[in-house]
mmCIF file of C-alpha atoms in Angstrom:
data_model
loop_
_atom_site.group_PDB
_atom_site.id
_atom_site.type_symbol
_atom_site.label_atom_id
_atom_site.label_comp_id
_atom_site.label_asym_id
_atom_site.label_seq_id
_atom_site.Cartn_x
_atom_site.Cartn_y
_atom_site.Cartn_z
ATOM 1 C CA MET A 1057 80.812 64.357 84.657
ATOM 2 C CA LYS A 1058 82.694 62.800 87.532
ATOM 3 C CA CYS A 1059 85.202 64.917 89.419
ATOM 4 C CA GLU A 1060 88.351 63.093 90.493
ATOM 5 C CA SER A 1061 89.303 65.713 93.089
ATOM 6 C CA ASP A 1062 87.685 67.032 96.240
ATOM 7 C CA ASP A 1063 89.354 70.436 95.743
ATOM 8 C CA GLU A 1064 86.937 73.354 95.469
ATOM 9 C CA ILE A 1065 87.343 76.262 93.077
ATOM 10 C CA VAL A 1066 85.733 79.685 92.940
ATOM 11 C CA ILE A 1067 85.114 81.847 89.884
ATOM 12 C CA SER A 1068 85.155 85.299 91.424
ATOM 13 C CA GLY A 1069 84.833 87.608 88.443
ATOM 14 C CA ILE A 1070 84.483 88.133 84.748
ATOM 15 C CA SER A 1071 85.774 90.759 82.385
ATOM 16 C CA GLY A 1072 85.713 91.472 78.706
ATOM 17 C CA ARG A 1073 84.969 93.964 75.983
ATOM 18 C CA PHE A 1074 81.353 94.003 74.920
ATOM 19 C CA PRO A 1075 79.905 95.796 71.877
ATOM 20 C CA GLU A 1076 77.981 99.000 72.605
ATOM 21 C CA SER A 1077 78.224 98.273 76.355
ATOM 22 C CA ASP A 1078 80.339 99.674 79.172
ATOM 23 C CA ASN A 1079 80.116 96.513 81.283
ATOM 24 C CA LEU A 1080 78.696 92.980 81.424
ATOM 25 C CA GLU A 1081 75.406 94.093 82.990
ATOM 26 C CA GLU A 1082 74.760 96.630 80.220
ATOM 27 C CA PHE A 1083 75.682 94.032 77.587
ATOM 28 C CA TRP A 1084 73.215 91.552 79.092
ATOM 29 C CA GLU A 1085 70.452 94.196 79.138
ATOM 30 C CA ASN A 1086 71.171 94.991 75.497
ATOM 31 C CA LEU A 1087 70.866 91.309 74.591
ATOM 32 C CA ILE A 1088 67.638 90.843 76.559
ATOM 33 C CA ASN A 1089 66.105 93.908 74.912
ATOM 34 C CA GLY A 1090 67.055 92.721 71.423
ATOM 35 C CA ARG A 1091 69.309 95.673 70.675
ATOM 36 C CA GLU A 1092 71.444 95.253 67.568
ATOM 37 C CA LEU A 1093 75.051 95.361 68.716
ATOM 38 C CA TYR A 1094 76.765 95.050 65.369
ATOM 39 C CA THR A 1095 77.544 97.276 62.415
ATOM 40 C CA ALA A 1096 78.659 96.577 58.874
ATOM 41 C CA ASP A 1097 82.329 97.306 58.313
ATOM 42 C CA ASP A 1098 82.480 99.531 55.212
ATOM 43 C CA ARG A 1099 86.114 98.544 54.668
ATOM 44 C CA ARG A 1100 85.153 94.890 54.134
ATOM 45 C CA TRP A 1101 81.485 95.006 53.197
ATOM 46 C CA PRO A 1102 80.702 98.013 50.997
ATOM 47 C CA VAL A 1103 77.105 99.081 51.478
#
């Protein structure tokens, strides 16, 4: 991709809500370790 501008940008942070995790680092560790981060919603998917 060719950039038409010489202006520089900086991405200085990230935020979000991550399942079963208090922060991005914990979420990443959960993913790396193969932890299941989802549950079935009984209201939509009766088990």
